[in-house]
PDB file of C-alpha atoms in Angstrom:
ATOM      1  CA  MET A   1    -243.467 -72.580  60.880  1.00  0.00           C
ATOM      2  CA  MET A   2    -242.830 -75.865  62.712  1.00  0.00           C
ATOM      3  CA  ARG A   3    -239.421 -74.605  64.103  1.00  0.00           C
ATOM      4  CA  SER A   4    -241.491 -71.633  65.779  1.00  0.00           C
ATOM      5  CA  ARG A   5    -243.613 -74.073  67.077  1.00  0.00           C
ATOM      6  CA  VAL A   6    -240.776 -76.467  68.587  1.00  0.00           C
ATOM      7  CA  VAL A   7    -238.651 -72.779  70.079  1.00  0.00           C
ATOM      8  CA  GLY A   8    -242.479 -72.196  71.813  1.00  0.00           C
ATOM      9  CA  MET A   9    -242.769 -75.317  73.002  1.00  0.00           C
ATOM     10  CA  GLY A  10    -239.018 -74.738  73.694  1.00  0.00           C
ATOM     11  CA  LEU A  11    -240.081 -72.156  75.917  1.00  0.00           C
ATOM     12  CA  ALA A  12    -243.114 -73.569  77.702  1.00  0.00           C
ATOM     13  CA  TRP A  13    -240.708 -76.226  78.874  1.00  0.00           C
ATOM     14  CA  LEU A  14    -238.828 -73.623  80.495  1.00  0.00           C
ATOM     15  CA  LEU A  15    -241.551 -71.808  82.598  1.00  0.00           C
ATOM     16  CA  LEU A  16    -243.977 -74.059  82.195  1.00  0.00           C
ATOM     17  CA  MET A  17    -245.152 -75.084  85.643  1.00  0.00           C
ATOM     18  CA  ALA A  18    -242.455 -72.967  87.871  1.00  0.00           C
ATOM     19  CA  ALA A  19    -244.929 -72.062  90.297  1.00  0.00           C
ATOM     20  CA  ALA A  20    -245.779 -74.884  90.680  1.00  0.00           C
ATOM     21  CA  GLY A  21    -242.949 -75.248  94.094  1.00  0.00           C
ATOM     22  CA  GLY A  22    -244.492 -71.860  95.148  1.00  0.00           C
ATOM     23  CA  ALA A  23    -240.198 -70.872  93.390  1.00  0.00           C
ATOM     24  CA  TRP A  24    -242.307 -67.979  92.409  1.00  0.00           C
ATOM     25  CA  ALA A  25    -241.086 -64.199  95.064  1.00  0.00           C
ATOM     26  CA  GLY A  26    -242.979 -61.575  93.155  1.00  0.00           C
ATOM     27  CA  ALA A  27    -245.654 -61.160  90.435  1.00  0.00           C
ATOM     28  CA  PRO A  28    -245.954 -63.522  87.865  1.00  0.00           C
ATOM     29  CA  THR A  29    -245.484 -61.727  85.050  1.00  0.00           C
ATOM     30  CA  ASP A  30    -242.153 -60.504  86.077  1.00  0.00           C
ATOM     31  CA  GLN A  31    -241.181 -63.085  86.902  1.00  0.00           C
ATOM     32  CA  LEU A  32    -241.346 -64.892  83.895  1.00  0.00           C
ATOM     33  CA  ARG A  33    -239.969 -61.757  82.188  1.00  0.00           C
ATOM     34  CA  GLY A  34    -237.135 -62.109  83.693  1.00  0.00           C
ATOM     35  CA  ALA A  35    -236.302 -66.568  83.463  1.00  0.00           C
ATOM     36  CA  ILE A  36    -237.252 -65.740  79.682  1.00  0.00           C
ATOM     37  CA  ASP A  37    -234.721 -62.214  79.438  1.00  0.00           C
ATOM     38  CA  ARG A  38    -231.874 -64.839  81.857  1.00  0.00           C
ATOM     39  CA  VAL A  39    -232.455 -67.658  79.012  1.00  0.00           C
ATOM     40  CA  ILE A  40    -232.639 -65.751  75.789  1.00  0.00           C
ATOM     41  CA  LYS A  41    -229.094 -63.893  77.235  1.00  0.00           C
ATOM     42  CA  THR A  42    -227.629 -66.783  77.689  1.00  0.00           C
ATOM     43  CA  LEU A  43    -228.622 -67.796  74.555  1.00  0.00           C
ATOM     44  CA  ASP A  44    -227.098 -64.724  72.684  1.00  0.00           C
ATOM     45  CA  ASN A  45    -224.046 -64.583  74.233  1.00  0.00           C
ATOM     46  CA  PRO A  46    -221.561 -65.409  72.146  1.00  0.00           C
ATOM     47  CA  ALA A  47    -219.080 -66.103  74.025  1.00  0.00           C
ATOM     48  CA  LEU A  48    -221.370 -69.486  75.066  1.00  0.00           C
ATOM     49  CA  LYS A  49    -222.222 -69.715  70.268  1.00  0.00           C
ATOM     50  CA  GLY A  50    -221.366 -72.586  68.446  1.00  0.00           C
ATOM     51  CA  ASP A  51    -221.152 -76.417  69.141  1.00  0.00           C
ATOM     52  CA  SER A  52    -218.317 -76.380  70.954  1.00  0.00           C
ATOM     53  CA  LYS A  53    -220.318 -74.146  73.652  1.00  0.00           C
ATOM     54  CA  VAL A  54    -223.099 -77.100  73.274  1.00  0.00           C
ATOM     55  CA  GLY A  55    -222.641 -78.494  76.843  1.00  0.00           C
ATOM     56  CA  GLU A  56    -221.876 -75.080  78.585  1.00  0.00           C
ATOM     57  CA  ARG A  57    -225.110 -73.114  77.406  1.00  0.00           C
ATOM     58  CA  ARG A  58    -226.932 -76.313  78.268  1.00  0.00           C
ATOM     59  CA  THR A  59    -225.916 -76.274  81.784  1.00  0.00           C
ATOM     60  CA  ALA A  60    -226.205 -72.593  81.981  1.00  0.00           C
ATOM     61  CA  VAL A  61    -230.159 -72.984  80.833  1.00  0.00           C
ATOM     62  CA  ARG A  62    -230.455 -76.049  83.191  1.00  0.00           C
ATOM     63  CA  LYS A  63    -229.369 -74.167  85.969  1.00  0.00           C
ATOM     64  CA  ILE A  64    -231.821 -70.883  85.190  1.00  0.00           C
ATOM     65  CA  ALA A  65    -234.571 -74.183  84.694  1.00  0.00           C
ATOM     66  CA  ASN A  66    -232.820 -75.455  88.666  1.00  0.00           C
ATOM     67  CA  ASP A  67    -233.419 -72.394  89.624  1.00  0.00           C
ATOM     68  CA  ILE A  68    -237.130 -71.864  89.115  1.00  0.00           C
ATOM     69  CA  PHE A  69    -238.827 -75.270  88.661  1.00  0.00           C
ATOM     70  CA  ASP A  70    -239.797 -77.751  91.418  1.00  0.00           C
ATOM     71  CA  PHE A  71    -238.627 -81.515  89.718  1.00  0.00           C
ATOM     72  CA  GLY A  72    -240.298 -82.763  92.808  1.00  0.00           C
ATOM     73  CA  GLU A  73    -243.528 -81.535  92.077  1.00  0.00           C
ATOM     74  CA  ILE A  74    -243.626 -81.584  88.215  1.00  0.00           C
ATOM     75  CA  ALA A  75    -242.923 -85.125  88.673  1.00  0.00           C
ATOM     76  CA  ARG A  76    -245.686 -86.182  91.364  1.00  0.00           C
ATOM     77  CA  ARG A  77    -247.823 -84.043  89.261  1.00  0.00           C
ATOM     78  CA  SER A  78    -246.964 -86.250  86.255  1.00  0.00           C
ATOM     79  CA  LEU A  79    -247.711 -89.461  88.188  1.00  0.00           C
ATOM     80  CA  GLY A  80    -250.622 -88.156  89.218  1.00  0.00           C
ATOM     81  CA  ARG A  81    -252.258 -90.800  91.217  1.00  0.00           C
ATOM     82  CA  HIS A  82    -249.511 -93.252  90.501  1.00  0.00           C
ATOM     83  CA  TRP A  83    -247.516 -91.029  92.864  1.00  0.00           C
ATOM     84  CA  GLN A  84    -248.775 -92.465  95.869  1.00  0.00           C
ATOM     85  CA  GLY A  85    -247.812 -96.195  95.137  1.00  0.00           C
ATOM     86  CA  ARG A  86    -244.237 -95.884  94.548  1.00  0.00           C
ATOM     87  CA  THR A  87    -241.708 -96.100  97.256  1.00  0.00           C
ATOM     88  CA  ASP A  88    -239.462 -92.962  98.456  1.00  0.00           C
ATOM     89  CA  LYS A  89    -236.420 -95.026  96.305  1.00  0.00           C
ATOM     90  CA  GLU A  90    -238.733 -94.990  93.263  1.00  0.00           C
ATOM     91  CA  ARG A  91    -239.677 -91.560  93.789  1.00  0.00           C
ATOM     92  CA  GLU A  92    -236.541 -89.824  93.747  1.00  0.00           C
ATOM     93  CA  GLU A  93    -234.910 -92.267  90.950  1.00  0.00           C
ATOM     94  CA  PHE A  94    -237.959 -90.752  88.659  1.00  0.00           C
ATOM     95  CA  ILE A  95    -237.309 -86.973  89.681  1.00  0.00           C
ATOM     96  CA  SER A  96    -234.024 -87.827  88.244  1.00  0.00           C
ATOM     97  CA  LEU A  97    -235.043 -89.852  85.261  1.00  0.00           C
ATOM     98  CA  PHE A  98    -237.797 -86.915  84.437  1.00  0.00           C
ATOM     99  CA  GLY A  99    -235.457 -84.373  84.922  1.00  0.00           C
ATOM    100  CA  ASP A 100    -232.588 -85.467  82.808  1.00  0.00           C
ATOM    101  CA  LEU A 101    -235.543 -86.811  80.238  1.00  0.00           C
ATOM    102  CA  LEU A 102    -236.847 -83.023  80.132  1.00  0.00           C
ATOM    103  CA  GLU A 103    -233.607 -81.754  79.462  1.00  0.00           C
ATOM    104  CA  ARG A 104    -233.099 -83.962  76.987  1.00  0.00           C
ATOM    105  CA  SER A 105    -236.466 -83.154  74.871  1.00  0.00           C
ATOM    106  CA  TYR A 106    -236.595 -79.347  75.193  1.00  0.00           C
ATOM    107  CA  ILE A 107    -233.412 -77.909  76.049  1.00  0.00           C
ATOM    108  CA  SER A 108    -232.506 -78.250  72.658  1.00  0.00           C
ATOM    109  CA  LYS A 109    -234.882 -77.111  71.215  1.00  0.00           C
ATOM    110  CA  ILE A 110    -234.549 -73.869  73.565  1.00  0.00           C
ATOM    111  CA  GLU A 111    -231.278 -73.373  71.625  1.00  0.00           C
ATOM    112  CA  LEU A 112    -232.960 -72.854  68.465  1.00  0.00           C
ATOM    113  CA  TYR A 113    -234.248 -69.556  69.668  1.00  0.00           C
ATOM    114  CA  GLY A 114    -233.758 -67.268  66.780  1.00  0.00           C
ATOM    115  CA  GLY A 115    -234.634 -63.386  67.721  1.00  0.00           C
ATOM    116  CA  GLU A 116    -238.580 -64.579  68.097  1.00  0.00           C
ATOM    117  CA  LYS A 117    -240.683 -61.765  70.237  1.00  0.00           C
ATOM    118  CA  ILE A 118    -242.395 -62.980  73.466  1.00  0.00           C
ATOM    119  CA  LEU A 119    -245.342 -60.331  74.094  1.00  0.00           C
ATOM    120  CA  TYR A 120    -247.434 -60.426  78.055  1.00  0.00           C
ATOM    121  CA  THR A 121    -251.064 -60.016  77.169  1.00  0.00           C
ATOM    122  CA  ASN A 122    -252.912 -61.847  80.797  1.00  0.00           C
ATOM    123  CA  GLU A 123    -252.107 -62.116  83.992  1.00  0.00           C
ATOM    124  CA  ARG A 124    -255.028 -63.683  85.546  1.00  0.00           C
ATOM    125  CA  MET A 125    -254.896 -66.218  89.255  1.00  0.00           C
ATOM    126  CA  ASP A 126    -256.917 -69.329  88.043  1.00  0.00           C
ATOM    127  CA  ALA A 127    -257.321 -70.544  92.030  1.00  0.00           C
ATOM    128  CA  GLU A 128    -253.895 -70.745  94.061  1.00  0.00           C
ATOM    129  CA  VAL A 129    -252.282 -71.017  90.121  1.00  0.00           C
ATOM    130  CA  ALA A 130    -251.174 -68.022  88.662  1.00  0.00           C
ATOM    131  CA  VAL A 131    -251.535 -67.803  84.364  1.00  0.00           C
ATOM    132  CA  VAL A 132    -249.717 -65.668  82.409  1.00  0.00           C
ATOM    133  CA  SER A 133    -250.909 -65.841  78.994  1.00  0.00           C
ATOM    134  CA  THR A 134    -248.055 -65.205  75.905  1.00  0.00           C
ATOM    135  CA  LYS A 135    -247.597 -64.989  72.567  1.00  0.00           C
ATOM    136  CA  VAL A 136    -244.859 -65.863  70.577  1.00  0.00           C
ATOM    137  CA  ILE A 137    -244.121 -63.811  67.205  1.00  0.00           C
ATOM    138  CA  THR A 138    -241.802 -65.395  64.803  1.00  0.00           C
ATOM    139  CA  LYS A 139    -240.618 -64.181  62.363  1.00  0.00           C
ATOM    140  CA  ASN A 140    -242.368 -64.285  59.779  1.00  0.00           C
ATOM    141  CA  GLY A 141    -244.849 -63.189  61.574  1.00  0.00           C
ATOM    142  CA  THR A 142    -246.807 -66.637  62.872  1.00  0.00           C
ATOM    143  CA  GLU A 143    -248.447 -66.345  66.984  1.00  0.00           C
ATOM    144  CA  VAL A 144    -248.122 -68.917  68.916  1.00  0.00           C
ATOM    145  CA  PRO A 145    -250.252 -68.496  71.992  1.00  0.00           C
ATOM    146  CA  ILE A 146    -248.811 -70.446  75.218  1.00  0.00           C
ATOM    147  CA  ASP A 147    -249.861 -70.506  79.096  1.00  0.00           C
ATOM    148  CA  TYR A 148    -247.326 -70.199  81.607  1.00  0.00           C
ATOM    149  CA  ARG A 149    -249.032 -71.638  84.695  1.00  0.00           C
TER     150      ARG A 149
END
């Protein structure tokens, strides 16, 4: 059960705030599904399996994340009101460090994906932000709800 939550949290990180910077061009659910499918395809790629391919696999997943994330916006939101008090140099450094932290914290967990099913259950607009509701169904039938904003 803990492994399932870790996988769910890892997948949640991947797309949690992908819409933050306006990176979505189409329907939110379609965009989410496409990005998750790309990550799963990368993880299932036989050429990227095994311990010797960890670096290549993580680079490929990070590239997908870079395609859909606005790390600057995510970093700004994480600091909230403290963002305004930072210099441009401090902001740039924080964005870089924050991206590295997310990568170290979550990409290794995304790699634990083991055939869980993802159901897309709802899509709605919450102010100016799209919210896509999903459920990750683990191999033992546990449902882990995740909302992507």
